[in-house]
Short mmCIF file of C-alpha atoms in Angstrom, two decimals:
data_model
loop_
_atom_site.label_atom_id
_atom_site.label_comp_id
_atom_site.label_asym_id
_atom_site.label_seq_id
_atom_site.Cartn_x
_atom_site.Cartn_y
_atom_site.Cartn_z
CA MET A 1 -125.32 -86.07 -116.32
CA SER A 2 -122.63 -84.01 -115.04
CA GLU A 3 -119.09 -84.02 -116.30
CA GLN A 4 -117.77 -85.49 -113.26
CA THR A 5 -119.90 -88.42 -113.43
CA LEU A 6 -119.05 -89.14 -117.29
CA PRO A 7 -117.08 -92.25 -117.54
CA ARG A 8 -113.55 -91.87 -118.35
CA THR A 9 -112.06 -93.92 -121.16
CA LYS A 10 -108.54 -94.95 -120.98
CA PRO A 11 -106.07 -93.62 -123.25
CA TRP A 12 -105.06 -95.98 -126.11
CA TYR A 13 -101.80 -96.47 -124.74
CA PHE A 14 -102.99 -98.01 -121.63
CA LEU A 15 -105.25 -100.55 -123.52
CA PRO A 16 -104.50 -104.29 -122.54
CA SER A 17 -103.38 -105.02 -126.03
CA VAL A 18 -100.97 -102.02 -126.05
CA ILE A 19 -99.54 -103.03 -122.60
CA ILE A 20 -98.76 -106.45 -123.99
CA VAL A 21 -96.77 -105.14 -127.05
CA ALA A 22 -94.96 -102.71 -125.08
CA GLY A 23 -94.11 -105.20 -122.49
CA CYS A 24 -92.83 -107.45 -125.18
CA LEU A 25 -90.52 -104.45 -126.74
CA VAL A 26 -88.91 -104.20 -123.37
CA ALA A 27 -88.10 -107.90 -123.08
CA MET A 28 -86.96 -107.69 -126.87
CA VAL A 29 -84.25 -104.88 -125.94
CA ASN A 30 -83.52 -106.46 -122.68
CA PHE A 31 -82.62 -109.71 -123.83
CA GLY A 32 -81.35 -108.73 -127.12
CA ILE A 33 -78.45 -106.38 -125.95
CA ARG A 34 -77.33 -108.82 -123.53
CA SER A 35 -77.10 -111.77 -125.90
CA SER A 36 -74.71 -109.99 -127.88
CA PHE A 37 -72.25 -109.69 -125.25
CA GLY A 38 -70.26 -112.81 -126.10
CA LEU A 39 -69.34 -111.44 -129.28
CA PHE A 40 -66.96 -108.93 -127.30
CA THR A 41 -65.22 -111.58 -125.49
CA GLY A 42 -62.42 -111.99 -127.99
CA PRO A 43 -62.30 -108.18 -128.99
CA ILE A 44 -61.99 -106.85 -125.57
CA SER A 45 -59.44 -109.42 -124.32
CA GLU A 46 -57.20 -108.82 -127.32
CA ALA A 47 -57.55 -104.99 -127.19
CA HIS A 48 -56.41 -104.83 -123.54
CA GLY A 49 -54.00 -107.99 -123.44
CA TRP A 50 -56.35 -109.67 -120.82
CA PRO A 51 -56.79 -113.39 -120.37
CA ARG A 52 -60.29 -114.39 -121.51
CA GLU A 53 -60.95 -115.17 -117.76
CA THR A 54 -61.14 -111.39 -117.06
CA TYR A 55 -64.04 -110.75 -119.54
CA SER A 56 -65.63 -114.19 -118.28
CA ILE A 57 -65.41 -112.75 -114.60
CA ALA A 58 -67.16 -109.43 -115.72
CA ILE A 59 -70.02 -111.35 -117.37
CA ALA A 60 -70.22 -113.96 -114.49
CA ILE A 61 -70.86 -110.92 -111.96
CA GLN A 62 -73.32 -109.55 -114.55
CA ASN A 63 -75.35 -112.87 -114.38
CA LEU A 64 -74.65 -113.03 -110.53
CA LEU A 65 -75.90 -109.41 -109.72
CA TRP A 66 -78.74 -110.11 -112.22
CA GLY A 67 -79.99 -112.92 -110.00
CA ILE A 68 -79.44 -110.84 -106.82
CA ALA A 69 -81.28 -107.88 -107.86
CA THR A 70 -84.18 -109.85 -109.36
CA PRO A 71 -86.18 -110.66 -106.08
CA ILE A 72 -85.29 -107.02 -104.86
CA SER A 73 -86.69 -105.69 -108.29
CA GLY A 74 -89.54 -107.93 -108.05
CA ALA A 75 -90.64 -106.74 -104.63
CA LEU A 76 -90.34 -103.09 -106.01
CA ALA A 77 -92.59 -104.12 -108.78
CA ASP A 78 -95.10 -106.02 -106.51
CA ARG A 79 -95.17 -102.83 -104.24
CA TYR A 80 -94.94 -100.07 -106.91
CA GLY A 81 -95.92 -101.56 -110.05
CA SER A 82 -93.71 -102.56 -112.95
CA ALA A 83 -93.16 -99.25 -114.94
CA ARG A 84 -90.98 -97.36 -112.79
CA VAL A 85 -88.67 -100.37 -111.83
CA LEU A 86 -88.33 -101.09 -115.86
CA MET A 87 -87.28 -97.63 -116.36
CA GLY A 88 -84.67 -97.44 -113.79
CA GLY A 89 -83.27 -100.62 -115.04
CA ALA A 90 -82.88 -99.01 -118.37
CA VAL A 91 -81.00 -96.24 -116.99
CA PHE A 92 -78.54 -98.80 -115.11
CA TYR A 93 -78.32 -100.91 -118.41
CA ALA A 94 -77.34 -98.03 -120.60
CA VAL A 95 -74.87 -96.55 -118.52
CA GLY A 96 -73.31 -99.56 -117.39
CA THR A 97 -72.95 -100.65 -121.23
CA ALA A 98 -71.45 -97.13 -122.09
CA LEU A 99 -68.92 -97.40 -119.19
CA MET A 100 -68.00 -100.90 -120.27
CA ALA A 101 -66.83 -99.58 -123.41
CA GLY A 102 -64.34 -97.34 -121.67
CA ALA A 103 -62.96 -99.59 -119.08
CA ALA A 104 -59.45 -99.39 -118.99
CA SER A 105 -58.84 -102.17 -116.12
CA PRO A 106 -60.41 -105.04 -115.08
CA ALA A 107 -61.85 -103.44 -111.90
CA MET A 108 -63.79 -100.90 -113.99
CA LEU A 109 -64.85 -103.91 -116.31
CA HIS A 110 -66.10 -105.85 -113.39
CA PHE A 111 -68.08 -102.77 -112.11
CA SER A 112 -69.63 -101.38 -115.48
CA GLY A 113 -70.18 -104.70 -117.32
CA GLY A 114 -70.71 -106.82 -114.18
CA ILE A 115 -72.37 -104.90 -111.46
CA LEU A 116 -74.32 -102.05 -113.06
CA ILE A 117 -75.35 -103.93 -116.48
CA GLY A 118 -76.26 -107.06 -114.01
CA ILE A 119 -78.78 -104.69 -111.78
CA GLY A 120 -80.05 -102.95 -115.04
CA ILE A 121 -80.86 -106.17 -116.72
CA ALA A 122 -82.63 -107.57 -113.64
CA ALA A 123 -84.93 -104.49 -113.20
CA SER A 124 -85.65 -104.23 -116.91
CA SER A 125 -85.93 -108.18 -117.51
CA PHE A 126 -89.06 -110.20 -118.78
CA GLY A 127 -89.64 -111.46 -115.07
CA ILE A 128 -90.81 -108.04 -114.27
CA VAL A 129 -92.78 -107.75 -117.60
CA MET A 130 -94.48 -111.13 -117.10
CA ALA A 131 -95.36 -110.11 -113.38
CA ALA A 132 -97.29 -107.43 -115.03
CA PHE A 133 -99.00 -109.71 -117.59
CA GLY A 134 -99.99 -111.89 -114.85
CA ARG A 135 -102.17 -109.38 -113.14
CA LEU A 136 -103.59 -108.48 -116.38
CA VAL A 137 -104.75 -111.62 -118.25
CA PRO A 138 -107.13 -113.95 -116.93
CA PRO A 139 -105.81 -117.33 -115.68
CA GLU A 140 -106.76 -119.46 -118.67
CA LYS A 141 -104.38 -117.19 -120.81
CA ARG A 142 -101.72 -116.49 -118.45
CA SER A 143 -99.18 -119.25 -119.60
CA TRP A 144 -99.74 -118.10 -123.13
CA ALA A 145 -98.80 -114.54 -121.96
CA PHE A 146 -95.80 -115.50 -120.39
CA GLY A 147 -94.78 -117.45 -123.68
CA ILE A 148 -95.50 -114.25 -125.59
CA ALA A 149 -93.25 -112.28 -123.41
CA THR A 150 -90.42 -114.79 -123.61
CA ALA A 151 -90.55 -115.12 -127.11
CA ALA A 152 -90.43 -111.58 -127.73
CA GLY A 153 -87.24 -111.73 -125.63
CA SER A 154 -85.95 -114.36 -128.09
CA LEU A 155 -86.84 -112.30 -131.02
CA GLY A 156 -84.49 -109.61 -129.43
CA GLN A 157 -81.77 -112.05 -129.44
CA PHE A 158 -82.39 -112.89 -133.07
CA ILE A 159 -82.10 -109.09 -133.83
CA PHE A 160 -79.34 -107.97 -131.64
CA ALA A 161 -77.11 -110.83 -132.09
CA PRO A 162 -76.50 -110.51 -135.92
CA LEU A 163 -76.54 -106.57 -135.20
CA GLY A 164 -73.69 -106.89 -132.59
CA GLY A 165 -71.90 -109.32 -135.17
CA ALA A 166 -72.12 -106.47 -138.07
CA LEU A 167 -71.56 -103.48 -135.82
CA ILE A 168 -68.23 -104.77 -134.49
CA PRO A 169 -66.39 -105.03 -137.72
CA ALA A 170 -68.12 -102.17 -139.20
CA PHE A 171 -67.56 -99.60 -136.43
CA GLY A 172 -65.36 -101.39 -134.05
CA TRP A 173 -66.04 -102.98 -130.51
CA TYR A 174 -65.83 -99.52 -128.86
CA GLN A 175 -68.60 -97.87 -130.89
CA ALA A 176 -70.74 -100.81 -130.97
CA LEU A 177 -71.11 -100.92 -127.30
CA LEU A 178 -71.87 -97.18 -127.28
CA ILE A 179 -74.79 -97.93 -129.90
CA LEU A 180 -76.27 -100.64 -127.73
CA ALA A 181 -76.23 -98.37 -124.71
CA ALA A 182 -78.15 -95.85 -126.56
CA CYS A 183 -80.64 -98.81 -127.52
CA ALA A 184 -81.17 -99.78 -124.07
CA LEU A 185 -82.50 -96.17 -123.40
CA LEU A 186 -85.63 -97.17 -125.73
CA MET A 187 -86.85 -99.22 -122.83
CA ILE A 188 -87.93 -96.29 -121.04
CA ILE A 189 -90.21 -95.23 -123.87
CA PHE A 190 -91.42 -98.78 -124.30
CA ALA A 191 -92.42 -99.32 -120.53
CA PHE A 192 -94.63 -96.09 -120.34
CA PRO A 193 -97.99 -97.85 -121.08
CA LEU A 194 -97.21 -100.12 -118.02
CA MET A 195 -97.77 -97.05 -115.83
CA ALA A 196 -101.17 -98.01 -116.09
CA GLN A 197 -100.55 -100.80 -113.67
CA ASN A 198 -98.71 -98.72 -111.19
CA THR A 199 -100.15 -99.22 -107.72
CA SER A 200 -99.05 -97.95 -104.11
CA LYS A 201 -99.89 -101.59 -102.98
CA SER A 202 -100.31 -104.73 -104.92
CA ALA A 203 -104.23 -105.95 -104.51
CA LEU A 204 -105.13 -108.91 -103.06
CA PRO A 205 -106.32 -111.44 -105.88
CA PRO A 206 -109.68 -113.36 -105.44
CA GLY A 207 -109.24 -116.67 -103.36
CA GLU A 208 -105.55 -115.67 -102.46
CA ALA A 209 -104.64 -115.72 -98.54
CA GLU A 210 -103.79 -112.37 -96.89
CA MET A 211 -100.13 -112.20 -95.82
CA THR A 212 -97.24 -110.16 -95.72
CA LEU A 213 -94.28 -110.47 -98.15
CA ARG A 214 -92.01 -111.93 -95.48
CA GLN A 215 -94.54 -114.62 -94.59
CA ALA A 216 -95.16 -115.53 -98.51
CA ILE A 217 -91.31 -115.84 -98.73
CA LYS A 218 -91.10 -118.00 -95.76
CA ALA A 219 -93.86 -120.27 -96.86
CA ALA A 220 -92.38 -120.54 -100.66
CA PHE A 221 -89.10 -121.89 -99.44
CA GLY A 222 -91.06 -124.51 -97.18
CA ASN A 223 -92.68 -125.98 -100.11
CA ARG A 224 -90.65 -128.95 -101.53
CA SER A 225 -92.02 -128.40 -105.13
CA TYR A 226 -90.50 -124.72 -105.08
CA ASN A 227 -87.00 -125.96 -103.86
CA LEU A 228 -87.05 -128.45 -106.66
CA LEU A 229 -88.06 -126.00 -109.21
CA THR A 230 -85.49 -123.56 -107.84
CA ALA A 231 -82.58 -126.25 -108.08
CA GLY A 232 -83.77 -127.15 -111.59
CA PHE A 233 -83.51 -123.51 -112.67
CA PHE A 234 -79.51 -123.39 -111.73
CA VAL A 235 -78.99 -125.99 -114.36
CA CYS A 236 -80.82 -123.60 -117.02
CA GLY A 237 -78.61 -120.89 -116.05
CA PHE A 238 -75.37 -122.88 -116.25
CA GLN A 239 -76.11 -124.21 -119.46
CA LEU A 240 -77.51 -121.01 -121.21
CA ALA A 241 -74.89 -118.58 -119.97
CA PHE A 242 -72.05 -120.67 -120.96
CA VAL A 243 -73.22 -121.02 -124.50
CA THR A 244 -74.21 -117.37 -124.71
CA VAL A 245 -70.79 -116.20 -123.75
CA HIS A 246 -68.40 -119.08 -124.86
CA LEU A 247 -69.96 -120.38 -127.93
CA PRO A 248 -68.77 -117.57 -130.13
CA PRO A 249 -65.18 -117.73 -129.35
CA TYR A 250 -65.64 -121.67 -129.48
CA LEU A 251 -66.71 -121.52 -132.78
CA GLN A 252 -64.24 -119.13 -134.18
CA GLU A 253 -61.50 -121.29 -132.57
CA HIS A 254 -62.82 -124.10 -135.03
CA GLY A 255 -62.76 -121.81 -138.06
CA ILE A 256 -66.24 -120.22 -137.88
CA SER A 257 -66.09 -116.53 -138.66
CA ALA A 258 -67.32 -113.96 -136.06
CA GLY A 259 -70.12 -112.79 -138.53
CA PHE A 260 -71.43 -116.57 -138.93
CA ALA A 261 -70.81 -117.05 -135.41
CA GLY A 262 -73.24 -113.80 -134.96
CA LEU A 263 -75.71 -115.48 -137.27
CA ALA A 264 -75.69 -118.70 -135.19
CA MET A 265 -76.40 -116.96 -131.99
CA GLY A 266 -79.40 -115.09 -133.93
CA ALA A 267 -80.70 -118.53 -134.83
CA ILE A 268 -80.93 -119.45 -131.34
CA GLY A 269 -83.09 -116.09 -130.84
CA LEU A 270 -85.22 -116.88 -133.90
CA PHE A 271 -86.08 -120.68 -133.07
CA ASN A 272 -86.47 -119.57 -129.48
CA VAL A 273 -89.52 -117.60 -130.52
CA ALA A 274 -91.26 -120.88 -131.56
CA GLY A 275 -89.93 -122.62 -128.82
CA SER A 276 -91.00 -120.04 -126.21
CA TYR A 277 -94.40 -119.55 -127.73
CA TYR A 278 -95.39 -123.27 -128.05
CA SER A 279 -94.00 -123.67 -124.50
CA GLY A 280 -96.59 -121.18 -123.15
CA ILE A 281 -99.40 -123.03 -125.18
CA ILE A 282 -98.45 -126.53 -123.58
CA GLY A 283 -98.16 -125.20 -120.14
CA GLY A 284 -101.96 -123.61 -120.37
CA ARG A 285 -103.10 -127.07 -121.62
CA HIS A 286 -101.08 -129.68 -119.94
CA SER A 287 -98.96 -130.39 -116.83
CA LYS A 288 -95.74 -128.20 -116.69
CA ARG A 289 -93.21 -130.31 -115.07
CA ILE A 290 -92.97 -133.00 -117.73
CA PRO A 291 -92.39 -130.69 -120.45
CA LEU A 292 -89.72 -129.04 -118.31
CA SER A 293 -88.07 -132.55 -117.59
CA ILE A 294 -88.20 -133.31 -121.47
CA ILE A 295 -86.37 -129.74 -122.31
CA TYR A 296 -83.50 -130.34 -120.06
CA LEU A 297 -83.14 -133.88 -121.32
CA LEU A 298 -83.24 -132.71 -125.06
CA ARG A 299 -80.68 -130.09 -124.19
CA SER A 300 -78.02 -132.59 -122.63
CA ILE A 301 -78.58 -134.85 -125.90
CA ALA A 302 -78.00 -131.66 -128.27
CA ILE A 303 -74.69 -130.65 -126.22
CA VAL A 304 -73.19 -134.34 -126.49
CA ALA A 305 -73.92 -134.65 -130.15
CA PHE A 306 -72.41 -131.30 -130.97
CA ILE A 307 -69.19 -131.88 -129.17
CA LEU A 308 -68.89 -135.22 -130.69
CA LEU A 309 -69.36 -134.24 -134.10
CA PRO A 310 -67.01 -132.10 -136.28
CA VAL A 311 -67.64 -128.10 -135.82
CA THR A 312 -69.06 -126.89 -139.35
CA ASP A 313 -71.25 -124.43 -140.35
CA VAL A 314 -73.96 -126.86 -140.99
CA THR A 315 -73.51 -128.58 -137.47
CA THR A 316 -73.24 -125.13 -136.02
CA ILE A 317 -76.58 -123.88 -137.12
CA ILE A 318 -78.28 -127.37 -136.19
CA PHE A 319 -76.94 -127.11 -132.74
CA THR A 320 -78.16 -123.41 -132.39
CA ALA A 321 -81.41 -124.03 -133.90
CA SER A 322 -82.00 -126.97 -131.36
CA MET A 323 -80.87 -125.23 -128.58
CA GLY A 324 -83.17 -122.23 -129.72
CA LEU A 325 -86.23 -124.34 -129.61
CA LEU A 326 -85.09 -125.64 -126.12
CA TRP A 327 -83.48 -122.05 -124.71
CA LEU A 328 -86.11 -120.29 -122.94
CA SER A 329 -89.11 -122.57 -123.23
CA THR A 330 -88.49 -123.37 -119.53
CA VAL A 331 -89.35 -119.71 -118.69
CA PRO A 332 -93.20 -119.79 -119.15
CA LEU A 333 -93.29 -123.29 -117.79
CA THR A 334 -91.38 -122.26 -114.66
CA MET A 335 -93.27 -118.96 -114.10
CA GLY A 336 -96.44 -120.91 -114.77
CA LEU A 337 -95.51 -123.30 -111.75
CA VAL A 338 -94.83 -120.39 -109.49
CA THR A 339 -98.27 -118.95 -110.04
CA VAL A 340 -99.99 -122.43 -109.92
CA LEU A 341 -98.21 -122.88 -106.41
CA PHE A 342 -98.32 -119.37 -105.07
CA GLY A 343 -100.89 -117.16 -106.97
CA THR A 344 -100.09 -113.77 -108.50
CA ARG A 345 -99.90 -111.42 -105.63
CA TYR A 346 -96.14 -111.87 -104.91
CA MET A 347 -95.27 -113.62 -108.21
CA ALA A 348 -92.49 -111.25 -109.12
CA THR A 349 -90.71 -111.84 -105.77
CA LEU A 350 -91.22 -115.59 -105.70
CA TYR A 351 -89.97 -115.96 -109.20
CA GLY A 352 -87.18 -113.61 -108.32
CA PHE A 353 -85.72 -116.22 -105.98
CA VAL A 354 -86.25 -118.87 -108.51
CA PHE A 355 -84.37 -116.95 -110.91
CA LEU A 356 -81.53 -116.12 -108.54
CA SER A 357 -80.87 -119.72 -108.59
CA HIS A 358 -80.86 -119.77 -112.28
CA GLN A 359 -78.33 -116.74 -112.24
CA VAL A 360 -76.03 -118.57 -109.57
CA GLY A 361 -75.73 -121.18 -112.20
CA SER A 362 -75.20 -118.62 -114.91
CA PHE A 363 -72.19 -117.15 -113.02
CA PHE A 364 -70.73 -120.78 -112.55
CA GLY A 365 -71.25 -121.51 -116.17
CA VAL A 366 -69.57 -118.29 -117.44
CA TRP A 367 -66.96 -118.22 -114.77
CA LEU A 368 -65.85 -121.90 -115.18
CA GLY A 369 -65.93 -121.62 -119.11
CA GLY A 370 -63.26 -119.06 -118.85
CA ARG A 371 -61.29 -120.39 -116.01
CA LEU A 372 -61.22 -124.20 -117.18
CA TYR A 373 -60.21 -122.80 -120.83
CA ASP A 374 -57.21 -120.79 -119.35
CA GLN A 375 -56.28 -123.99 -117.44
CA PHE A 376 -56.76 -126.72 -119.93
CA GLY A 377 -57.03 -124.83 -123.50
CA SER A 378 -60.23 -126.40 -124.25
CA TYR A 379 -64.03 -125.70 -123.43
CA ASP A 380 -64.91 -129.47 -123.31
CA PRO A 381 -64.85 -130.12 -119.58
CA VAL A 382 -67.56 -127.36 -119.14
CA TRP A 383 -69.72 -128.76 -122.16
CA TRP A 384 -69.70 -132.28 -120.38
CA MET A 385 -70.58 -130.64 -117.15
CA GLY A 386 -73.47 -129.02 -118.90
CA ALA A 387 -74.96 -132.03 -120.36
CA ALA A 388 -74.54 -134.04 -117.03
CA LEU A 389 -76.38 -131.26 -115.22
CA GLY A 390 -79.34 -131.48 -117.72
CA VAL A 391 -79.83 -135.01 -116.87
CA PHE A 392 -79.92 -134.06 -113.17
CA ALA A 393 -82.36 -131.20 -113.90
CA ALA A 394 -84.57 -133.63 -115.85
CA ILE A 395 -84.89 -136.03 -112.92
CA ILE A 396 -85.46 -133.53 -110.21
CA HIS A 397 -88.59 -131.81 -111.92
CA LEU A 398 -90.55 -135.16 -112.04
CA PRO A 399 -91.67 -134.97 -108.36
CA ILE A 400 -92.93 -131.53 -108.39
CA ARG A 401 -96.60 -131.23 -107.32
CA GLU A 402 -98.72 -128.69 -109.56
CA GLN A 403 -101.18 -127.63 -106.90
CA ARG A 404 -101.64 -124.39 -104.78
CA SER A 405 -99.52 -124.22 -101.71
CA THR A 406 -102.28 -124.49 -98.75
CA SER A 407 -100.63 -121.41 -97.13
CA PHE A 408 -101.67 -119.21 -100.02
CA VAL A 409 -105.17 -120.32 -100.11
CA GLN A 410 -107.85 -117.93 -98.71
CA PRO A 411 -109.63 -119.77 -95.94
CA ALA A 412 -113.30 -120.60 -96.50
CA PRO A 413 -115.62 -118.31 -94.33
CA ALA A 414 -117.14 -120.08 -91.15
#
């Protein structure tokens, strides 16, 4: 046997298990850093003498740009592979965070903390990671893999939210942001094993119809179940973004220390690890729409209980732990429904449009939180809006049909 015909073994860093670990590390850093931004609401606003709405608009823009850039990043990942997109996103993320620390005007804050970080989060998000996982693992384990990636992001929140809470009093908010910017660059290293999946063109998976990206997008938006799923994810974004940004200052107004607020936000991430993981398992074994409806309904119940009870250390931890179990448990189920409806070839792009709806909801959750607080001196109106929207989302997921769209099925040979 000649040297040219000897079988080539893949390097250890291209093995499937290593790729999964690497993707989880990317998700951990991506989600963890942004989950700490709510801790900077008060310090940055007070340092510059800005109303709270100024910082809220920056984070609202961040969420909106995250949503707008997600289907674009997904299309690039579907076309060229995930690794290059993740690495580029890490650079945007790091530069935006560093410039955010030095922003001396609202416009610069909105550009750095809003536009640059928003693009960086989108291009390095677990949606891009999960698209790679969707092509790597067999269908029967796909929902489990989505749960693993989402749980990793949750673990990042558990690590970075308390870390941010510790860095601010130890070094000041300016240095804390620079440290987080350096952490964002770690994603470049972590994304390297996913180079094994880089392609010049997405391969056609068995049984899926041959179609262009434009045809796939048109067919998806003509599907009623996809539109219902997209509308429901708006609510998810509204609730989560509002809590992420405005829960820390809400707690501090009720006598909860900044350090404990960081721990409370970390508890969301810790319990979200379990919630996301088991959500992935449930989605692989049972219907996905029913668990989604239950999750949204339970969120509404948790929100109503929290705002009606006195705000104490105990009620805060109970609330954040409860929300943690329900936090990103929607993601494996939602991504799973996208793959059920349309397959895996364009999953990053089609999930990207669903996620755009999520981020439009995030924009309104963050912006209205700051806007109505400045107007009424209270977060209560937005808490109640979040609870009502949760009930709406629980209802609209029920009519979703969990079956492959006929447009995406390969025609049977004549």
